[in-house]
């Protein structure tokens, strides 16, 4: 029986294993150094905030794996010998495979800041990071202040986490406005205000220079690049993005760039070795996507796709329309299609914001053809299915604006804003 | 693993650590209010009972109000579940167990030893103790002294109102939650508490009737004394009992078809009302494990069978043989029941067999055993004695084990241990009927928003009915489950806007998928067509 070995028990590896099991009887082993069972990384924050316990982040009960004949092996893979098709574990163990899938995810970026390896400095990616945070920031007495470096999605989650335990947070963001490499100006500005409303000390256009240590090798303070100001703190969270977790592969014959290089079939340069999820890097970006897509949904889609290939139906990874979502403290965000921070050539944005400053949308469309290109929505839930359909049908922006209520996904009895939005849209057209 | 559970088991690190001074004062107010009740319980004879009762209930309500305002209005609108698995009281810690023991104890005394509450312990059968403290209020409303049920009803209503207020503040960004909560508060105060008292004032022969409490939840409505009570009261009584019948056979199916069982369980019902308000802090404690679901399906359907058989037997025994007394004789009745069950059974098997899948077999076994039981009872029933004893002992067993122990002692007393809706989930026969219909003939579903789920588990965690919502959502599949009471909390807590409760057409309501929206359209077609 063919033995499929998957390194990494995250969403991509687990989705792959589930689908292979549905399609075939192959022997499947999932290897991970992090936890015994698959858990949802996206839910780590809720464990620290006390909304859930760690076990609730596990999407499948423990019996699931045995019932579906998916072997789980805990261990850290140190080397891959592609000639002999063998994995070498840190504890000396080895494992033979017929086909190997690398799904090792990401690790937090560290940019060589002085003091970045001190005690109390941590990323927020792995379960171990969560345990570490629990140790260094159990409450506001032990952790008098935390400094977060890097204004992305994980940074704001970490800020919300610490805030839930009343730990004062200083949030250093390199950009002039929160996540404005992705979000258009109006939205980014609204999130800035929302962060401050939560009493978080948000410092825009601010870089970290150095992390200082106390006599025991623990964090004592950070120094700010621009002002030289020293901020006392007990915890430093490094959340300046992630990069593929593939250092252990660098010595093998498998081609790597920033990530494990793959073609559209998710195959690496070595036969029978594949890569999916956060750690895979496309030779060429697909459409507007990035070569490395480090999000939950794409990991899942790659898993769904590769299962077909491994089970004999070789197909390309061909993702549909882009979508994503996140939550900024209390404000939910969804996006469908492409809305860029700055509209590209021939593109225009329509922006609407509610006066309560917690809801807004931005619609991107083509200036000449009026084709609807994408929408960002804050504080209003929208239907994935409808936008996917409109994007496929290449609807024009007027159509979309006039039918926005079809796409509303807010709970029943919520106030509706479609009329407001539409009249703002019509006004803008008249003045433009 | 998280070490949190250990924290909450310790008394030395009480939750009070994290609350504000204002909240501490509010807690003290509430505790003083409860203390007055405790004093009354231990037979302190208050001079001016009306005053002390007002003071006690007033302090409890005031404490809850001040506490919740401080907890929620000082923060921005949003999900407020911080620390729910840390706090001892809401994570089966020591305070949770203490509360559970107190509540359970209260229910046992209430149902089985009301004399310890002071029922009729004074001179000439007057009340003493806790019950006597409530005499003034009862006198005011209906001109009679309080009973243990009046005390219970008052406290129950106060709990729904005060904690309902808290719940409304907690979800002040969510209109669905607010309106639904106002609705349960209204039905509890009006229909369960005030109207029956006023009905008594108007006509004191009528049996207590909470109009919104429908058979089989209201298992005594078709008891002989109850039916006689109604029938001996002319048109109004007749109208009431007809309403009871119409409620279950006409109103219920129509509303459930249109809105799902939530119209009752989360908008009207008193058990549900208490669970949603006072029980809100415990909703996440319900087990989401597969074995709990299996147990649930056995238990709740057994209780349903029990209640149908019991009610049929009850009614049967007091009906006559002879057409001259009343057109509804024993044989007519038993044929009606069998005919009705058969129509439902055949209809479901014909139209919905596919959807039931494996469950169809269990359904068939259940159906035939009920019919067999009814027939055996009918034919052995000719020996009146045997049957008479049987029906009444069935009825009293039901009253004790299901009506009191299951729904009260376990259902409510165990809130801090089993979660807020263990009665609704494992025991309520009304929920079984509504759920059966919701699963098969209803426009209601929870729509999953394409491929947006990140499997975080917030939805499953907060489902009081123990539904593993994530199991469906992460497959892009709508949630159509008989047990879902449509509370909408899963939708509220979902950080990615994945879930929406809605009523839409029946077509495409159940949509199992393997590959989610967002991936290659050809792949979706290939995999999902099967
Ligand atoms: C806090 C946080 C919040 C997030 N929120 C969102 C969100 O809201 N939406 C979204 O789309 N995305 C979100 N993401 C990103 C998303 O979680 C990732 O894209 C996704 O988990 C990647 O899945 P994966 O299967 O590729 O890898 P991972 O989940 O990283 O799994 C890889 C596994 O492989 C193991 N491993 C690595 N190397 C080895 C080795 N040598 N030997 C053995 N085991 C190894 C790792 O320990 C890990 O367990 C979030 C990420 C974080 C950290
Ligand atoms: S599935 Fe959702 S709406 Fe239904 S009972 Fe559970 S939490 Fe409530
Ligand atoms: S809460 Fe939402 S995102 Fe999280 S598992 Fe449930 S449906 Fe998915």
PDB file of C-alpha atoms in Angstrom, chain A residues 11 18-19 22-23 38 40 42-43 46-61 63 127 131 134 140 157 164-165 194 197-198 289 296-297 300-302 304-305 308 313 315-321 323-327 330 332-336 381-385 388 408-415, chain B residues 1-5 7 13 18 74 76-86 173-176 179 262 267 284 288-291 444 447-458 461 468 470-471 473-475 491-503 514-523 526-527 530:
ATOM      1  CA  UNK A  11      -5.373  22.955   7.940  1.00  0.00           C
ATOM      2  CA  UNK A  18      -9.158  13.718   4.912  1.00  0.00           C
ATOM      3  CA  UNK A  19      -9.644  13.943   1.181  1.00  0.00           C
ATOM      4  CA  UNK A  22     -12.263   9.727   1.061  1.00  0.00           C
ATOM      5  CA  UNK A  23     -10.787   8.884  -2.312  1.00  0.00           C
ATOM      6  CA  UNK A  38      -4.948  19.197  14.708  1.00  0.00           C
ATOM      7  CA  UNK A  40      -7.319  25.685  14.680  1.00  0.00           C
ATOM      8  CA  UNK A  42      -6.879  30.991  14.095  1.00  0.00           C
ATOM      9  CA  UNK A  43      -8.522  30.293  17.444  1.00  0.00           C
ATOM     10  CA  UNK A  46      -9.735  32.815  22.145  1.00  0.00           C
ATOM     11  CA  UNK A  47      -7.943  30.411  24.445  1.00  0.00           C
ATOM     12  CA  UNK A  48      -5.920  33.183  26.035  1.00  0.00           C
ATOM     13  CA  UNK A  49      -9.036  35.345  26.257  1.00  0.00           C
ATOM     14  CA  UNK A  50     -10.913  32.576  28.043  1.00  0.00           C
ATOM     15  CA  UNK A  51     -13.667  32.256  25.455  1.00  0.00           C
ATOM     16  CA  UNK A  52     -12.637  28.682  24.868  1.00  0.00           C
ATOM     17  CA  UNK A  53     -10.306  26.046  26.206  1.00  0.00           C
ATOM     18  CA  UNK A  54      -7.556  24.690  24.050  1.00  0.00           C
ATOM     19  CA  UNK A  55      -9.418  21.441  23.430  1.00  0.00           C
ATOM     20  CA  UNK A  56     -12.272  23.418  21.856  1.00  0.00           C
ATOM     21  CA  UNK A  57      -9.960  24.598  19.102  1.00  0.00           C
ATOM     22  CA  UNK A  58      -9.650  21.013  17.885  1.00  0.00           C
ATOM     23  CA  UNK A  59     -12.119  20.559  15.044  1.00  0.00           C
ATOM     24  CA  UNK A  60     -12.186  16.780  15.323  1.00  0.00           C
ATOM     25  CA  UNK A  61     -12.565  14.590  18.361  1.00  0.00           C
ATOM     26  CA  UNK A  63     -11.195   9.208  17.969  1.00  0.00           C
ATOM     27  CA  UNK A 127       0.810  26.616  20.495  1.00  0.00           C
ATOM     28  CA  UNK A 131       1.977  28.830  26.442  1.00  0.00           C
ATOM     29  CA  UNK A 134       0.455  32.595  29.395  1.00  0.00           C
ATOM     30  CA  UNK A 140      -1.553  42.820  34.572  1.00  0.00           C
ATOM     31  CA  UNK A 157      -5.243  39.940  17.586  1.00  0.00           C
ATOM     32  CA  UNK A 164      -8.843  41.198  27.542  1.00  0.00           C
ATOM     33  CA  UNK A 165      -6.663  40.770  30.624  1.00  0.00           C
ATOM     34  CA  UNK A 194     -11.183  51.748  16.756  1.00  0.00           C
ATOM     35  CA  UNK A 197     -11.026  53.484  21.423  1.00  0.00           C
ATOM     36  CA  UNK A 198      -9.951  50.265  23.070  1.00  0.00           C
ATOM     37  CA  UNK A 289      -2.542  36.450  -5.693  1.00  0.00           C
ATOM     38  CA  UNK A 296      -6.371  29.513   6.068  1.00  0.00           C
ATOM     39  CA  UNK A 297      -8.612  29.173   3.046  1.00  0.00           C
ATOM     40  CA  UNK A 300      -7.528  24.212   2.640  1.00  0.00           C
ATOM     41  CA  UNK A 301      -7.999  24.619  -1.105  1.00  0.00           C
ATOM     42  CA  UNK A 302      -4.531  23.323  -1.844  1.00  0.00           C
ATOM     43  CA  UNK A 304      -8.545  19.663  -1.511  1.00  0.00           C
ATOM     44  CA  UNK A 305      -6.766  19.926  -4.835  1.00  0.00           C
ATOM     45  CA  UNK A 308      -7.019  14.545  -6.379  1.00  0.00           C
ATOM     46  CA  UNK A 313      -6.526  12.567 -11.005  1.00  0.00           C
ATOM     47  CA  UNK A 315      -5.217  18.560 -11.562  1.00  0.00           C
ATOM     48  CA  UNK A 316      -3.902  22.085 -11.299  1.00  0.00           C
ATOM     49  CA  UNK A 317      -4.341  24.301  -8.279  1.00  0.00           C
ATOM     50  CA  UNK A 318      -6.837  26.742  -9.741  1.00  0.00           C
ATOM     51  CA  UNK A 319      -8.349  28.846  -6.983  1.00  0.00           C
ATOM     52  CA  UNK A 320     -11.541  30.766  -7.737  1.00  0.00           C
ATOM     53  CA  UNK A 321     -12.272  34.350  -6.816  1.00  0.00           C
ATOM     54  CA  UNK A 323     -11.942  36.141  -0.589  1.00  0.00           C
ATOM     55  CA  UNK A 324     -10.783  36.603   2.955  1.00  0.00           C
ATOM     56  CA  UNK A 325     -11.978  37.835   6.316  1.00  0.00           C
ATOM     57  CA  UNK A 326     -10.692  38.984   9.675  1.00  0.00           C
ATOM     58  CA  UNK A 327     -11.851  40.750  12.782  1.00  0.00           C
ATOM     59  CA  UNK A 330     -15.090  44.348  17.471  1.00  0.00           C
ATOM     60  CA  UNK A 332     -15.646  42.224  11.336  1.00  0.00           C
ATOM     61  CA  UNK A 333     -14.050  42.494   7.924  1.00  0.00           C
ATOM     62  CA  UNK A 334     -14.765  40.531   4.786  1.00  0.00           C
ATOM     63  CA  UNK A 335     -13.438  40.916   1.295  1.00  0.00           C
ATOM     64  CA  UNK A 336     -14.482  39.450  -2.048  1.00  0.00           C
ATOM     65  CA  UNK A 381     -21.682  40.760   6.778  1.00  0.00           C
ATOM     66  CA  UNK A 382     -22.041  39.832   3.121  1.00  0.00           C
ATOM     67  CA  UNK A 383     -22.796  36.633   1.252  1.00  0.00           C
ATOM     68  CA  UNK A 384     -19.829  34.856  -0.239  1.00  0.00           C
ATOM     69  CA  UNK A 385     -21.976  32.985  -2.724  1.00  0.00           C
ATOM     70  CA  UNK A 388     -18.662  34.902  -6.135  1.00  0.00           C
ATOM     71  CA  UNK A 408     -26.566  41.122   2.965  1.00  0.00           C
ATOM     72  CA  UNK A 409     -25.741  38.420   5.491  1.00  0.00           C
ATOM     73  CA  UNK A 410     -26.317  40.267   8.769  1.00  0.00           C
ATOM     74  CA  UNK A 411     -28.499  38.575  11.380  1.00  0.00           C
ATOM     75  CA  UNK A 412     -32.235  39.145  11.177  1.00  0.00           C
ATOM     76  CA  UNK A 413     -33.598  42.483  12.441  1.00  0.00           C
ATOM     77  CA  UNK A 414     -30.301  44.301  11.936  1.00  0.00           C
ATOM     78  CA  UNK A 415     -30.528  47.800  10.524  1.00  0.00           C
TER      79      UNK A 415
ATOM     80  CA  UNK B   1      -3.306  21.732  27.738  1.00  0.00           C
ATOM     81  CA  UNK B   2      -4.565  24.771  29.419  1.00  0.00           C
ATOM     82  CA  UNK B   3      -4.108  24.825  33.138  1.00  0.00           C
ATOM     83  CA  UNK B   4      -7.143  27.021  33.584  1.00  0.00           C
ATOM     84  CA  UNK B   5      -9.379  24.506  35.193  1.00  0.00           C
ATOM     85  CA  UNK B   7      -7.283  28.061  38.680  1.00  0.00           C
ATOM     86  CA  UNK B  13      -8.443  33.038  43.690  1.00  0.00           C
ATOM     87  CA  UNK B  18     -11.352  41.273  38.425  1.00  0.00           C
ATOM     88  CA  UNK B  74     -18.363  50.665  30.224  1.00  0.00           C
ATOM     89  CA  UNK B  76     -17.522  49.088  23.467  1.00  0.00           C
ATOM     90  CA  UNK B  77     -20.248  46.992  21.886  1.00  0.00           C
ATOM     91  CA  UNK B  78     -19.165  43.505  20.903  1.00  0.00           C
ATOM     92  CA  UNK B  79     -18.810  39.933  22.053  1.00  0.00           C
ATOM     93  CA  UNK B  80     -18.317  39.799  25.799  1.00  0.00           C
ATOM     94  CA  UNK B  81     -17.072  36.321  26.598  1.00  0.00           C
ATOM     95  CA  UNK B  82     -13.717  37.236  28.097  1.00  0.00           C
ATOM     96  CA  UNK B  83     -12.726  34.841  30.819  1.00  0.00           C
ATOM     97  CA  UNK B  84     -15.839  32.682  30.744  1.00  0.00           C
ATOM     98  CA  UNK B  85     -13.688  29.552  30.921  1.00  0.00           C
ATOM     99  CA  UNK B  86     -11.548  31.054  33.702  1.00  0.00           C
ATOM    100  CA  UNK B 173     -25.129  45.349  19.235  1.00  0.00           C
ATOM    101  CA  UNK B 174     -27.420  42.515  18.212  1.00  0.00           C
ATOM    102  CA  UNK B 175     -31.070  43.289  17.500  1.00  0.00           C
ATOM    103  CA  UNK B 176     -32.023  39.648  17.043  1.00  0.00           C
ATOM    104  CA  UNK B 179     -35.959  41.388  20.453  1.00  0.00           C
ATOM    105  CA  UNK B 262     -37.097  28.789  17.620  1.00  0.00           C
ATOM    106  CA  UNK B 267     -39.022  33.331  21.851  1.00  0.00           C
ATOM    107  CA  UNK B 284     -20.837  26.847  26.788  1.00  0.00           C
ATOM    108  CA  UNK B 288     -20.334  18.789  22.106  1.00  0.00           C
ATOM    109  CA  UNK B 289     -19.060  15.226  22.006  1.00  0.00           C
ATOM    110  CA  UNK B 290     -20.505  12.690  19.645  1.00  0.00           C
ATOM    111  CA  UNK B 291     -21.581  10.408  22.477  1.00  0.00           C
ATOM    112  CA  UNK B 444     -35.569  27.380   8.854  1.00  0.00           C
ATOM    113  CA  UNK B 447     -26.914  29.240   6.367  1.00  0.00           C
ATOM    114  CA  UNK B 448     -23.162  28.793   6.138  1.00  0.00           C
ATOM    115  CA  UNK B 449     -21.404  31.568   4.286  1.00  0.00           C
ATOM    116  CA  UNK B 450     -19.554  29.785   1.497  1.00  0.00           C
ATOM    117  CA  UNK B 451     -15.942  29.076   2.355  1.00  0.00           C
ATOM    118  CA  UNK B 452     -15.435  31.697   5.074  1.00  0.00           C
ATOM    119  CA  UNK B 453     -15.204  29.392   8.103  1.00  0.00           C
ATOM    120  CA  UNK B 454     -11.829  29.219   9.838  1.00  0.00           C
ATOM    121  CA  UNK B 455     -12.801  26.286  12.096  1.00  0.00           C
ATOM    122  CA  UNK B 456     -12.177  28.377  15.187  1.00  0.00           C
ATOM    123  CA  UNK B 457     -14.909  26.685  17.193  1.00  0.00           C
ATOM    124  CA  UNK B 458     -16.550  29.705  18.779  1.00  0.00           C
ATOM    125  CA  UNK B 461     -18.404  26.320  22.041  1.00  0.00           C
ATOM    126  CA  UNK B 468     -21.090  20.904  16.869  1.00  0.00           C
ATOM    127  CA  UNK B 470     -18.344  23.967  13.307  1.00  0.00           C
ATOM    128  CA  UNK B 471     -18.634  20.433  11.958  1.00  0.00           C
ATOM    129  CA  UNK B 473     -19.722  25.252   8.897  1.00  0.00           C
ATOM    130  CA  UNK B 474     -16.198  24.141   8.078  1.00  0.00           C
ATOM    131  CA  UNK B 475     -17.602  21.962   5.308  1.00  0.00           C
ATOM    132  CA  UNK B 491     -24.080  33.423  14.584  1.00  0.00           C
ATOM    133  CA  UNK B 492     -23.383  36.256  17.007  1.00  0.00           C
ATOM    134  CA  UNK B 493     -20.035  34.955  18.225  1.00  0.00           C
ATOM    135  CA  UNK B 494     -18.693  33.855  14.858  1.00  0.00           C
ATOM    136  CA  UNK B 495     -15.751  36.150  14.199  1.00  0.00           C
ATOM    137  CA  UNK B 496     -15.945  35.681  10.438  1.00  0.00           C
ATOM    138  CA  UNK B 497     -19.640  36.264   9.786  1.00  0.00           C
ATOM    139  CA  UNK B 498     -20.193  32.703   8.657  1.00  0.00           C
ATOM    140  CA  UNK B 499     -23.590  31.886  10.109  1.00  0.00           C
ATOM    141  CA  UNK B 500     -27.018  33.343   9.488  1.00  0.00           C
ATOM    142  CA  UNK B 501     -30.304  32.074  10.843  1.00  0.00           C
ATOM    143  CA  UNK B 502     -32.930  32.424   8.162  1.00  0.00           C
ATOM    144  CA  UNK B 503     -36.194  31.163   6.761  1.00  0.00           C
ATOM    145  CA  UNK B 514     -16.887  18.314   0.218  1.00  0.00           C
ATOM    146  CA  UNK B 515     -15.045  21.104  -1.544  1.00  0.00           C
ATOM    147  CA  UNK B 516     -15.905  24.604  -0.433  1.00  0.00           C
ATOM    148  CA  UNK B 517     -16.760  27.714  -2.345  1.00  0.00           C
ATOM    149  CA  UNK B 518     -13.690  29.636  -3.425  1.00  0.00           C
ATOM    150  CA  UNK B 519     -11.810  26.742  -4.948  1.00  0.00           C
ATOM    151  CA  UNK B 520     -11.608  25.698  -8.582  1.00  0.00           C
ATOM    152  CA  UNK B 521     -15.141  25.581  -9.990  1.00  0.00           C
ATOM    153  CA  UNK B 522     -14.439  22.408 -11.952  1.00  0.00           C
ATOM    154  CA  UNK B 523     -13.138  20.667  -8.874  1.00  0.00           C
ATOM    155  CA  UNK B 526     -16.468  17.085  -9.810  1.00  0.00           C
ATOM    156  CA  UNK B 527     -16.459  16.412  -6.092  1.00  0.00           C
ATOM    157  CA  UNK B 530     -21.923  12.897  -5.992  1.00  0.00           C
TER     158      UNK B 530
END
